[in-house]
């Protein structure tokens, strides 16, 4: 199945890549599957690792909103922003017809507004306070308290300062960090790339992830492939850093 970002790309050149027309049905099928299997698989919380859309366009966000809304009131979830969710710019200088991640503009907040998620029991807060670009959530499972901090693509220093404060204020919660670009398939943390200013995996580890004994997991996408890196934090705690990113597969018969 195509990744959600490709399922939303109905208006761009990439929508013709497979020759099988509108792909949004795959996104709907994925979230319906999670909803329908929540009890059977004991799904406590769902995270989206970013690149929600292919490029920051209203028609794509509308598809993403419809797909993710299938989970509303059924399965708690949160999302982080990927580079494809930011800074859309048309161009005739590449085969795609657009650039992404050129700045931090995004229509995400129009379709996934803070006020909608603030009504949920698992909601913790956002940074900045009036936007949903960075957020934290909490939930209980298996008799333990968990906290998820969802961070923008290449989070800025002020975002990491906020995240450090959130995690430090909840020492009784097992903390999970969700961000878009953090780890490569070769098990090396990301350290360069993208025009926007901020921190990639290596800098995030040094400035945030390694500093807290209650952080036990980092989840990320962006780099194609899968990887698991489990170093120790500054307090001797194991931190399972997990990359899971399959961009698409194609069934020519579909």
Short mmCIF file of C-alpha atoms in Angstrom, two decimals:
data_model
loop_
_atom_site.label_atom_id
_atom_site.label_comp_id
_atom_site.label_asym_id
_atom_site.label_seq_id
_atom_site.Cartn_x
_atom_site.Cartn_y
_atom_site.Cartn_z
CA UNK A 1 0.00 0.00 0.00
CA UNK A 2 1.16 3.58 -0.59
CA UNK A 3 2.12 5.71 2.38
CA UNK A 4 -0.54 8.27 3.41
CA UNK A 5 1.38 11.13 1.79
CA UNK A 6 1.01 9.44 -1.62
CA UNK A 7 -2.62 8.61 -0.91
CA UNK A 8 -3.26 12.35 -0.56
CA UNK A 9 -1.32 13.37 -3.68
CA UNK A 10 -4.26 13.41 -6.08
CA UNK A 11 -3.45 16.75 -7.72
CA UNK A 12 0.27 16.33 -8.34
CA UNK A 13 2.36 14.55 -10.97
CA UNK A 14 3.13 11.79 -8.51
CA UNK A 15 -0.54 10.79 -8.42
CA UNK A 16 -0.01 9.20 -11.85
CA UNK A 17 3.08 7.28 -10.71
CA UNK A 18 1.28 3.95 -10.36
CA UNK A 19 -1.30 4.44 -13.10
CA UNK A 20 -4.13 3.37 -10.80
CA UNK A 21 -5.89 6.68 -10.23
CA UNK A 22 -7.03 8.18 -6.95
CA UNK A 23 -5.23 6.47 -4.06
CA UNK A 24 -7.02 8.02 -1.08
CA UNK A 25 -8.92 4.78 -0.47
CA UNK A 26 -5.73 3.26 0.96
CA UNK A 27 -5.49 5.93 3.66
CA UNK A 28 -9.14 5.35 4.59
CA UNK A 29 -8.58 1.58 4.70
CA UNK A 30 -5.59 1.97 7.02
CA UNK A 31 -7.40 4.04 9.63
CA UNK A 32 -10.54 1.90 9.39
CA UNK A 33 -8.37 -1.17 10.03
CA UNK A 34 -6.93 0.42 13.18
CA UNK A 35 -10.41 1.37 14.40
CA UNK A 36 -11.87 -2.05 13.69
CA UNK A 37 -8.98 -3.92 15.33
CA UNK A 38 -8.46 -1.76 18.39
CA UNK A 39 -10.01 -4.17 20.87
CA UNK A 40 -8.57 -7.31 19.30
CA UNK A 41 -5.02 -5.93 19.31
CA UNK A 42 -5.39 -3.73 22.39
CA UNK A 43 -4.29 -0.59 20.52
CA UNK A 44 -3.86 2.05 23.22
CA UNK A 45 -2.63 4.95 21.08
CA UNK A 46 -1.78 5.60 17.42
CA UNK A 47 0.98 7.90 16.17
CA UNK A 48 1.59 9.34 12.70
CA UNK A 49 5.31 9.90 12.01
CA UNK A 50 4.85 12.83 9.63
CA UNK A 51 4.54 13.44 5.89
CA UNK A 52 0.81 13.39 6.37
CA UNK A 53 0.41 14.88 2.89
CA UNK A 54 2.63 14.98 -0.18
CA UNK A 55 2.66 18.77 -0.37
CA UNK A 56 1.00 21.46 1.73
CA UNK A 57 -2.25 21.91 -0.24
CA UNK A 58 -5.82 22.28 1.00
CA UNK A 59 -7.19 19.44 -1.12
CA UNK A 60 -4.60 17.06 0.30
CA UNK A 61 -5.21 18.08 3.91
CA UNK A 62 -8.94 17.55 3.36
CA UNK A 63 -8.24 13.91 2.45
CA UNK A 64 -5.97 13.47 5.49
CA UNK A 65 -8.59 14.98 7.78
CA UNK A 66 -11.29 12.64 6.48
CA UNK A 67 -9.03 9.61 6.87
CA UNK A 68 -7.77 10.41 10.37
CA UNK A 69 -11.25 11.44 11.56
CA UNK A 70 -12.30 7.80 11.24
CA UNK A 71 -10.41 7.34 14.52
CA UNK A 72 -12.12 10.20 16.36
CA UNK A 73 -13.78 8.98 19.53
CA UNK A 74 -12.46 5.45 18.88
CA UNK A 75 -8.65 5.40 19.01
CA UNK A 76 -6.52 8.15 20.59
CA UNK A 77 -3.89 9.49 18.20
CA UNK A 78 -1.39 12.26 17.59
CA UNK A 79 0.62 13.45 14.60
CA UNK A 80 3.92 15.17 13.92
CA UNK A 81 4.84 17.35 10.96
CA UNK A 82 7.13 16.02 8.23
CA UNK A 83 9.04 18.02 5.65
CA UNK A 84 6.32 17.30 3.06
CA UNK A 85 3.80 18.97 5.36
CA UNK A 86 5.75 22.23 5.34
CA UNK A 87 6.72 25.05 2.99
CA UNK A 88 5.14 24.11 -0.36
CA UNK A 89 6.55 26.01 -3.35
CA UNK A 90 5.74 25.50 -7.02
CA UNK A 91 8.66 25.19 -9.44
CA UNK A 92 9.43 24.15 -12.99
CA UNK A 93 13.00 23.21 -12.11
CA UNK A 94 12.42 19.59 -11.10
CA UNK A 95 10.39 16.62 -12.30
CA UNK A 96 7.89 16.89 -9.46
CA UNK A 97 6.77 20.46 -10.11
CA UNK A 98 7.18 21.56 -6.49
CA UNK A 99 9.59 21.97 -3.59
CA UNK A 100 8.72 21.16 0.02
CA UNK A 101 10.16 22.12 3.39
CA UNK A 102 11.36 25.52 2.22
CA UNK A 103 9.91 27.17 5.37
CA UNK A 104 7.55 26.36 8.26
CA UNK A 105 4.28 27.47 6.69
CA UNK A 106 1.63 24.75 6.84
CA UNK A 107 -2.11 24.25 6.54
CA UNK A 108 -1.98 21.53 9.21
CA UNK A 109 -3.53 23.77 11.85
CA UNK A 110 -6.54 24.51 9.66
CA UNK A 111 -7.46 20.83 9.33
CA UNK A 112 -6.12 19.52 12.67
CA UNK A 113 -6.67 22.53 14.96
CA UNK A 114 -5.45 22.65 18.53
CA UNK A 115 -8.92 23.33 19.87
CA UNK A 116 -10.26 20.03 18.51
CA UNK A 117 -7.57 17.97 20.23
CA UNK A 118 -7.63 20.05 23.43
CA UNK A 119 -11.07 18.58 24.17
CA UNK A 120 -9.65 15.07 24.47
CA UNK A 121 -8.81 13.42 27.78
CA UNK A 122 -5.33 12.45 26.59
CA UNK A 123 -4.37 15.99 25.52
CA UNK A 124 -1.52 17.61 27.45
CA UNK A 125 -0.57 20.82 25.66
CA UNK A 126 1.09 22.42 22.64
CA UNK A 127 3.92 24.70 21.62
CA UNK A 128 3.36 27.42 20.79
CA UNK A 129 0.24 27.55 22.97
CA UNK A 130 -2.06 28.64 20.14
CA UNK A 131 -0.92 26.12 17.50
CA UNK A 132 -0.76 22.34 17.11
CA UNK A 133 2.71 22.09 15.48
CA UNK A 134 4.20 20.51 18.61
CA UNK A 135 2.10 18.67 21.18
CA UNK A 136 2.15 16.22 24.05
CA UNK A 137 -0.33 13.56 25.10
CA UNK A 138 -0.66 11.03 27.90
CA UNK A 139 -2.39 7.71 28.35
CA UNK A 140 -2.40 4.64 30.59
CA UNK A 141 -1.77 1.08 29.41
CA UNK A 142 -0.68 -2.15 31.12
CA UNK A 143 -0.79 -0.39 34.47
CA UNK A 144 1.74 2.24 33.39
CA UNK A 145 1.52 5.94 32.58
CA UNK A 146 2.85 7.01 29.20
CA UNK A 147 3.63 10.40 27.70
CA UNK A 148 4.15 11.17 24.01
CA UNK A 149 5.87 14.35 22.83
CA UNK A 150 5.17 14.99 19.13
CA UNK A 151 7.75 17.32 17.63
CA UNK A 152 7.85 19.22 14.34
CA UNK A 153 10.24 18.23 11.57
CA UNK A 154 13.74 19.39 12.52
CA UNK A 155 12.55 20.96 15.80
CA UNK A 156 13.96 24.34 16.70
CA UNK A 157 15.89 24.98 19.93
CA UNK A 158 12.88 26.64 21.55
CA UNK A 159 10.79 23.56 20.79
CA UNK A 160 13.36 21.28 22.42
CA UNK A 161 13.45 23.58 25.46
CA UNK A 162 9.67 23.17 25.76
CA UNK A 163 9.91 19.39 25.29
CA UNK A 164 12.64 19.16 27.95
CA UNK A 165 10.33 20.93 30.38
CA UNK A 166 7.33 18.72 29.60
CA UNK A 167 9.26 15.48 30.14
CA UNK A 168 11.01 16.76 33.27
CA UNK A 169 7.66 17.71 34.81
CA UNK A 170 6.32 14.15 34.39
CA UNK A 171 8.97 11.84 35.90
CA UNK A 172 6.33 9.18 36.67
CA UNK A 173 5.48 8.79 32.96
CA UNK A 174 7.34 6.57 30.51
CA UNK A 175 8.11 9.06 27.75
CA UNK A 176 8.01 8.49 23.99
CA UNK A 177 9.40 11.01 21.50
CA UNK A 178 7.68 11.22 18.12
CA UNK A 179 9.37 13.14 15.31
CA UNK A 180 9.82 12.88 11.57
CA UNK A 181 13.56 12.71 10.82
CA UNK A 182 15.76 11.11 13.47
CA UNK A 183 17.35 7.84 12.31
CA UNK A 184 18.64 6.38 9.04
CA UNK A 185 18.30 2.74 7.99
CA UNK A 186 22.06 2.32 8.66
CA UNK A 187 21.35 3.03 12.35
CA UNK A 188 23.02 6.44 12.27
CA UNK A 189 21.08 9.42 13.50
CA UNK A 190 20.30 12.14 10.96
CA UNK A 191 22.52 15.20 11.21
CA UNK A 192 22.15 17.28 8.04
CA UNK A 193 19.67 18.17 5.34
CA UNK A 194 16.56 20.35 4.72
CA UNK A 195 16.52 24.11 4.31
CA UNK A 196 14.64 24.92 7.49
CA UNK A 197 16.66 25.75 10.61
CA UNK A 198 16.47 23.29 13.47
CA UNK A 199 17.75 20.05 14.95
CA UNK A 200 17.94 16.62 13.36
CA UNK A 201 18.43 13.30 15.12
CA UNK A 202 21.96 13.69 16.41
CA UNK A 203 21.33 17.16 17.81
CA UNK A 204 17.97 16.09 19.26
CA UNK A 205 19.64 13.20 21.05
CA UNK A 206 22.28 15.45 22.61
CA UNK A 207 19.97 18.31 23.55
CA UNK A 208 16.88 16.37 24.63
CA UNK A 209 16.49 12.60 24.27
CA UNK A 210 19.57 11.51 26.23
CA UNK A 211 18.92 13.87 29.14
CA UNK A 212 15.88 12.19 30.71
CA UNK A 213 15.82 8.85 32.50
CA UNK A 214 12.11 8.38 31.72
CA UNK A 215 12.51 8.64 27.92
CA UNK A 216 12.57 5.05 26.66
CA UNK A 217 11.59 5.33 22.99
CA UNK A 218 11.92 7.52 19.89
CA UNK A 219 9.70 6.89 16.85
CA UNK A 220 10.50 8.35 13.44
CA UNK A 221 10.05 8.00 9.68
CA UNK A 222 11.40 10.06 6.75
CA UNK A 223 14.36 7.84 5.81
CA UNK A 224 13.29 4.84 3.79
CA UNK A 225 13.73 1.53 5.59
CA UNK A 226 13.68 0.14 9.11
CA UNK A 227 16.19 0.37 11.94
CA UNK A 228 16.52 -0.06 15.70
CA UNK A 229 19.19 1.69 17.75
CA UNK A 230 19.22 1.22 21.53
CA UNK A 231 21.88 3.37 23.22
CA UNK A 232 21.90 4.41 26.84
CA UNK A 233 20.82 7.85 27.96
CA UNK A 234 22.81 10.00 30.38
CA UNK A 235 21.14 8.19 33.30
CA UNK A 236 21.94 4.67 32.07
CA UNK A 237 18.44 4.10 30.72
CA UNK A 238 17.95 2.26 27.44
CA UNK A 239 16.35 4.37 24.69
CA UNK A 240 14.83 2.34 21.86
CA UNK A 241 15.13 4.54 18.75
CA UNK A 242 12.97 3.10 15.99
CA UNK A 243 12.79 3.97 12.29
CA UNK A 244 9.84 2.63 10.32
CA UNK A 245 9.31 4.07 6.86
CA UNK A 246 7.94 2.17 3.86
CA UNK A 247 7.10 4.78 1.22
CA UNK A 248 4.99 2.54 -0.98
CA UNK A 249 4.55 -0.78 -2.67
CA UNK A 250 2.63 -1.21 -5.89
CA UNK A 251 0.32 -3.95 -6.99
CA UNK A 252 0.06 -3.55 -10.75
CA UNK A 253 -3.19 -5.50 -10.78
CA UNK A 254 -4.95 -2.93 -8.58
#
